[in-house]
C-alpha atoms as a printed R data frame, in Angstrom:
    type eleno elety resid chain resno       x      y       z
1   ATOM     1    CA   MET     A     1   0.000  0.000   0.000
2   ATOM     2    CA   LEU     A     2   2.784  2.437   0.901
3   ATOM     3    CA   ILE     A     3   4.539  1.810  -2.426
4   ATOM     4    CA   TYR     A     4   1.288  2.577  -4.284
5   ATOM     5    CA   ILE     A     5   0.875  5.854  -2.375
6   ATOM     6    CA   ILE     A     6   4.459  6.879  -3.143
7   ATOM     7    CA   LEU     A     7   4.051  6.010  -6.837
8   ATOM     8    CA   MET     A     8   0.753  7.893  -6.951
9   ATOM     9    CA   ASP     A     9   2.405 10.935  -5.362
10  ATOM    10    CA   ILE     A    10   5.220 10.783  -7.924
11  ATOM    11    CA   SER     A    11   2.744 10.574 -10.825
12  ATOM    12    CA   PHE     A    12   0.692 13.416  -9.360
13  ATOM    13    CA   GLU     A    13   3.797 15.589  -9.024
14  ATOM    14    CA   LYS     A    14   4.954 14.624 -12.524
15  ATOM    15    CA   SER     A    15   1.595 15.704 -13.964
16  ATOM    16    CA   ILE     A    16   1.787 19.087 -12.194
17  ATOM    17    CA   ILE     A    17   5.328 19.666 -13.490
18  ATOM    18    CA   PHE     A    18   4.147 18.694 -16.995
19  ATOM    19    CA   LEU     A    19   1.204 21.112 -16.703
20  ATOM    20    CA   ALA     A    20   3.452 23.960 -15.537
21  ATOM    21    CA   LYS     A    21   5.925 23.305 -18.352
22  ATOM    22    CA   TYR     A    22   3.405 23.303 -21.205
23  ATOM    23    CA   ALA     A    23   0.500 25.478 -20.041
24  ATOM    24    CA   PRO     A    24   0.171 28.869 -21.710
25  ATOM    25    CA   LYS     A    25   1.847 31.732 -19.889
26  ATOM    26    CA   SER     A    26  -1.269 33.857 -20.403
27  ATOM    27    CA   ASP     A    27  -4.869 32.988 -19.582
28  ATOM    28    CA   GLN     A    28  -6.298 35.107 -22.399
29  ATOM    29    CA   ASP     A    29  -7.641 32.053 -24.275
30  ATOM    30    CA   THR     A    30  -9.189 30.376 -21.234
31  ATOM    31    CA   ARG     A    31 -12.295 31.177 -19.185
32  ATOM    32    CA   LYS     A    32 -10.331 31.106 -15.924
33  ATOM    33    CA   PRO     A    33  -6.652 30.795 -14.936
34  ATOM    34    CA   MET     A    34  -5.717 27.351 -16.273
35  ATOM    35    CA   ILE     A    35  -2.893 26.230 -14.001
36  ATOM    36    CA   PRO     A    36  -4.644 26.904 -10.668
37  ATOM    37    CA   HIS     A    37  -7.898 25.402 -12.000
38  ATOM    38    CA   ASP     A    38  -6.250 22.225 -13.288
39  ATOM    39    CA   ILE     A    39  -4.287 21.768 -10.058
40  ATOM    40    CA   ARG     A    40  -7.462 22.251  -7.972
41  ATOM    41    CA   VAL     A    41  -9.215 19.573 -10.055
42  ATOM    42    CA   GLY     A    42  -6.316 17.161  -9.478
43  ATOM    43    CA   VAL     A    43  -6.113 17.960  -5.758
44  ATOM    44    CA   TYR     A    44  -9.861 17.398  -5.355
45  ATOM    45    CA   LEU     A    45  -9.577 13.986  -7.026
46  ATOM    46    CA   TYR     A    46  -6.450 13.130  -4.985
47  ATOM    47    CA   GLU     A    47  -8.047 14.115  -1.673
48  ATOM    48    CA   HIS     A    48 -11.168 12.095  -2.488
49  ATOM    49    CA   GLY     A    49  -9.183  8.915  -3.111
50  ATOM    50    CA   TYR     A    50  -9.584  8.456  -6.855
51  ATOM    51    CA   SER     A    51  -7.217  6.288  -8.884
52  ATOM    52    CA   GLN     A    52  -3.863  7.504 -10.124
53  ATOM    53    CA   ASP     A    53  -5.107  7.707 -13.734
54  ATOM    54    CA   ILE     A    54  -8.155  9.779 -12.772
55  ATOM    55    CA   ILE     A    55  -6.040 12.169 -10.684
56  ATOM    56    CA   VAL     A    56  -3.427 12.649 -13.406
57  ATOM    57    CA   ALA     A    57  -6.112 13.095 -16.080
58  ATOM    58    CA   GLY     A    58  -7.744 15.678 -13.822
59  ATOM    59    CA   VAL     A    59  -4.534 17.701 -13.716
60  ATOM    60    CA   LEU     A    60  -4.064 17.372 -17.484
61  ATOM    61    CA   HIS     A    61  -7.687 17.668 -18.642
62  ATOM    62    CA   ASP     A    62  -7.158 21.034 -20.422
63  ATOM    63    CA   MET     A    63  -3.835 20.208 -22.081
64  ATOM    64    CA   LEU     A    64  -5.112 19.247 -25.535
65  ATOM    65    CA   GLU     A    65  -7.480 22.191 -25.663
66  ATOM    66    CA   PHE     A    66  -5.155 24.997 -24.610
67  ATOM    67    CA   THR     A    67  -1.601 23.838 -25.383
68  ATOM    68    CA   GLU     A    68   0.425 22.392 -28.230
69  ATOM    69    CA   VAL     A    69   0.773 19.079 -26.359
70  ATOM    70    CA   THR     A    70  -0.498 16.118 -28.373
71  ATOM    71    CA   GLU     A    71  -2.497 13.137 -27.260
72  ATOM    72    CA   ASP     A    72   0.486 10.964 -28.175
73  ATOM    73    CA   THR     A    73   2.760 12.974 -25.849
74  ATOM    74    CA   ILE     A    74   0.307 12.466 -22.984
75  ATOM    75    CA   LYS     A    75   0.101  8.760 -23.842
76  ATOM    76    CA   GLN     A    76   3.914  8.412 -23.839
77  ATOM    77    CA   ASN     A    77   4.262 10.205 -20.503
78  ATOM    78    CA   PHE     A    78   1.179  9.028 -18.608
79  ATOM    79    CA   GLY     A    79  -0.297  6.032 -20.431
80  ATOM    80    CA   ASN     A    80  -3.131  5.242 -22.810
81  ATOM    81    CA   HIS     A    81  -5.971  5.447 -20.279
82  ATOM    82    CA   VAL     A    82  -4.981  8.953 -19.133
83  ATOM    83    CA   ALA     A    83  -4.651 10.081 -22.766
84  ATOM    84    CA   LYS     A    84  -8.135  8.754 -23.583
85  ATOM    85    CA   ILE     A    85  -9.672 10.538 -20.598
86  ATOM    86    CA   VAL     A    86  -7.957 13.820 -21.511
87  ATOM    87    CA   ARG     A    87  -9.100 13.453 -25.148
88  ATOM    88    CA   ALA     A    88 -12.687 12.833 -24.001
89  ATOM    89    CA   CYS     A    89 -12.536 15.968 -21.800
90  ATOM    90    CA   THR     A    90 -11.404 18.123 -24.738
91  ATOM    91    CA   LYS     A    91 -13.905 20.204 -26.695
92  ATOM    92    CA   ASN     A    92 -14.305 19.352 -30.369
93  ATOM    93    CA   ARG     A    93 -13.866 22.815 -31.890
94  ATOM    94    CA   SER     A    94 -15.234 21.610 -35.239
95  ATOM    95    CA   THR     A    95 -18.701 21.554 -33.638
96  ATOM    96    CA   GLU     A    96 -19.907 25.130 -34.147
97  ATOM    97    CA   ASN     A    97 -22.797 25.249 -31.657
98  ATOM    98    CA   SER     A    98 -21.384 25.636 -28.130
99  ATOM    99    CA   LYS     A    99 -24.212 23.691 -26.452
100 ATOM   100    CA   GLU     A   100 -23.826 20.818 -28.901
101 ATOM   101    CA   ARG     A   101 -20.051 20.929 -28.380
102 ATOM   102    CA   GLU     A   102 -20.472 20.570 -24.598
103 ATOM   103    CA   LYS     A   103 -23.086 17.843 -24.944
104 ATOM   104    CA   ASP     A   104 -20.763 15.982 -27.329
105 ATOM   105    CA   LEU     A   105 -17.923 16.276 -24.803
106 ATOM   106    CA   VAL     A   106 -20.058 14.730 -22.050
107 ATOM   107    CA   GLN     A   107 -21.156 11.937 -24.399
108 ATOM   108    CA   ARG     A   108 -17.525 11.208 -25.322
109 ATOM   109    CA   CYS     A   109 -16.673 11.007 -21.610
110 ATOM   110    CA   ILE     A   110 -19.484  8.494 -21.148
111 ATOM   111    CA   ASN     A   111 -18.214  6.499 -24.123
112 ATOM   112    CA   ILE     A   112 -14.766  6.230 -22.479
113 ATOM   113    CA   GLY     A   113 -16.268  5.301 -19.116
114 ATOM   114    CA   VAL     A   114 -17.017  6.509 -15.632
115 ATOM   115    CA   ASP     A   115 -13.385  7.610 -15.058
116 ATOM   116    CA   ALA     A   116 -13.693 10.250 -17.790
117 ATOM   117    CA   LEU     A   117 -17.064 11.459 -16.517
118 ATOM   118    CA   VAL     A   118 -15.648 11.753 -12.992
119 ATOM   119    CA   VAL     A   119 -12.906 14.042 -14.358
120 ATOM   120    CA   LYS     A   120 -15.498 16.125 -16.230
121 ATOM   121    CA   ALA     A   121 -17.621 16.330 -13.070
122 ATOM   122    CA   ALA     A   122 -14.586 17.478 -11.026
123 ATOM   123    CA   ASP     A   123 -13.817 20.074 -13.701
124 ATOM   124    CA   THR     A   124 -17.403 21.350 -13.593
125 ATOM   125    CA   LEU     A   125 -17.490 21.334  -9.790
126 ATOM   126    CA   ASP     A   126 -14.314 23.414  -9.578
127 ATOM   127    CA   SER     A   127 -15.678 25.798 -12.195
128 ATOM   128    CA   PHE     A   128 -18.863 26.220 -10.145
129 ATOM   129    CA   LYS     A   129 -16.747 27.150  -7.127
130 ATOM   130    CA   TYR     A   130 -14.563 29.541  -9.122
131 ATOM   131    CA   TYR     A   131 -17.471 31.351 -10.774
132 ATOM   132    CA   THR     A   132 -19.298 31.594  -7.455
133 ATOM   133    CA   LYS     A   133 -16.259 33.311  -5.901
134 ATOM   134    CA   THR     A   134 -15.834 35.642  -8.883
135 ATOM   135    CA   GLN     A   135 -19.596 36.244  -9.076
136 ATOM   136    CA   SER     A   136 -19.691 35.441 -12.789
137 ATOM   137    CA   GLU     A   137 -23.290 34.738 -13.719
138 ATOM   138    CA   LYS     A   138 -22.214 33.853 -17.259
139 ATOM   139    CA   GLY     A   139 -19.728 31.331 -15.879
140 ATOM   140    CA   LEU     A   140 -22.343 29.867 -13.529
141 ATOM   141    CA   ASP     A   141 -24.796 29.514 -16.434
142 ATOM   142    CA   TYR     A   142 -22.096 27.628 -18.341
143 ATOM   143    CA   CYS     A   143 -21.611 25.291 -15.355
144 ATOM   144    CA   ARG     A   144 -25.359 24.733 -14.989
145 ATOM   145    CA   GLN     A   145 -25.534 23.803 -18.655
146 ATOM   146    CA   ASN     A   146 -22.627 21.359 -18.377
147 ATOM   147    CA   SER     A   147 -23.880 19.725 -15.192
148 ATOM   148    CA   GLY     A   148 -27.299 19.444 -16.831
149 ATOM   149    CA   PHE     A   149 -25.742 17.474 -19.687
150 ATOM   150    CA   ILE     A   150 -23.907 15.251 -17.200
151 ATOM   151    CA   PHE     A   151 -27.139 14.374 -15.387
152 ATOM   152    CA   GLU     A   152 -29.144 14.040 -18.598
153 ATOM   153    CA   LEU     A   153 -26.686 11.642 -20.260
154 ATOM   154    CA   LYS     A   154 -25.060  9.800 -17.328
155 ATOM   155    CA   PRO     A   155 -26.136  6.151 -17.082
156 ATOM   156    CA   LYS     A   156 -28.402  5.765 -14.044
157 ATOM   157    CA   ASP     A   157 -26.241  3.004 -12.551
158 ATOM   158    CA   TRP     A   158 -23.106  5.160 -12.463
159 ATOM   159    CA   ASP     A   159 -23.103  6.017  -8.787
160 ATOM   160    CA   ASP     A   160 -20.174  8.008  -7.504
161 ATOM   161    CA   PRO     A   161 -20.084 10.559  -4.672
162 ATOM   162    CA   ILE     A   162 -18.833 13.276  -7.038
163 ATOM   163    CA   PHE     A   163 -22.134 13.209  -8.925
164 ATOM   164    CA   ASP     A   164 -24.018 13.714  -5.658
165 ATOM   165    CA   GLU     A   165 -21.759 16.641  -4.742
166 ATOM   166    CA   LEU     A   166 -22.155 18.178  -8.185
167 ATOM   167    CA   LYS     A   167 -25.928 17.837  -7.939
168 ATOM   168    CA   LYS     A   168 -25.981 19.538  -4.516
169 ATOM   169    CA   PHE     A   169 -23.746 22.356  -5.719
170 ATOM   170    CA   ASN     A   170 -25.802 22.793  -8.871
171 ATOM   171    CA   ARG     A   171 -28.980 23.188  -6.795
172 ATOM   172    CA   THR     A   172 -27.428 25.914  -4.639
173 ATOM   173    CA   GLN     A   173 -26.632 27.924  -7.769
174 ATOM   174    CA   ILE     A   174 -30.126 27.946  -9.311
């Protein structure tokens, strides 16, 4: 057990170093500061006892969308499962309609499996918290939309505490 914890800590640290190395120096193309957000997502998943792959994917979930890092680079550094989760959590910019783009992202997470949807839920939960603190109604509307897609599309038998927390937080923001 101790060896697993040490290895998980090393992977977690490696993912944060990777994020810091490749993340954009400016947040002008992101809705919120990327590095703090991505670290908060990873820390949330770490503190709630999720698997190493879920934690690392949480830290890296914005890499394909906002950096020049490729899916293959993530795969080489962190494994195939992490790369698939990160890919699923990346918006398909070829979809013009923003609501359809977000709905497609949630569906792709579901297609990969519960691990990917947990990362998306953690991302949305952190965004809810951020936009609440910054009092961004537009940001909160975006989070409500995304959590709505999660609950609309999520298979009923996918029970995980993060979905309960997201549901509670979503209700407090309506």
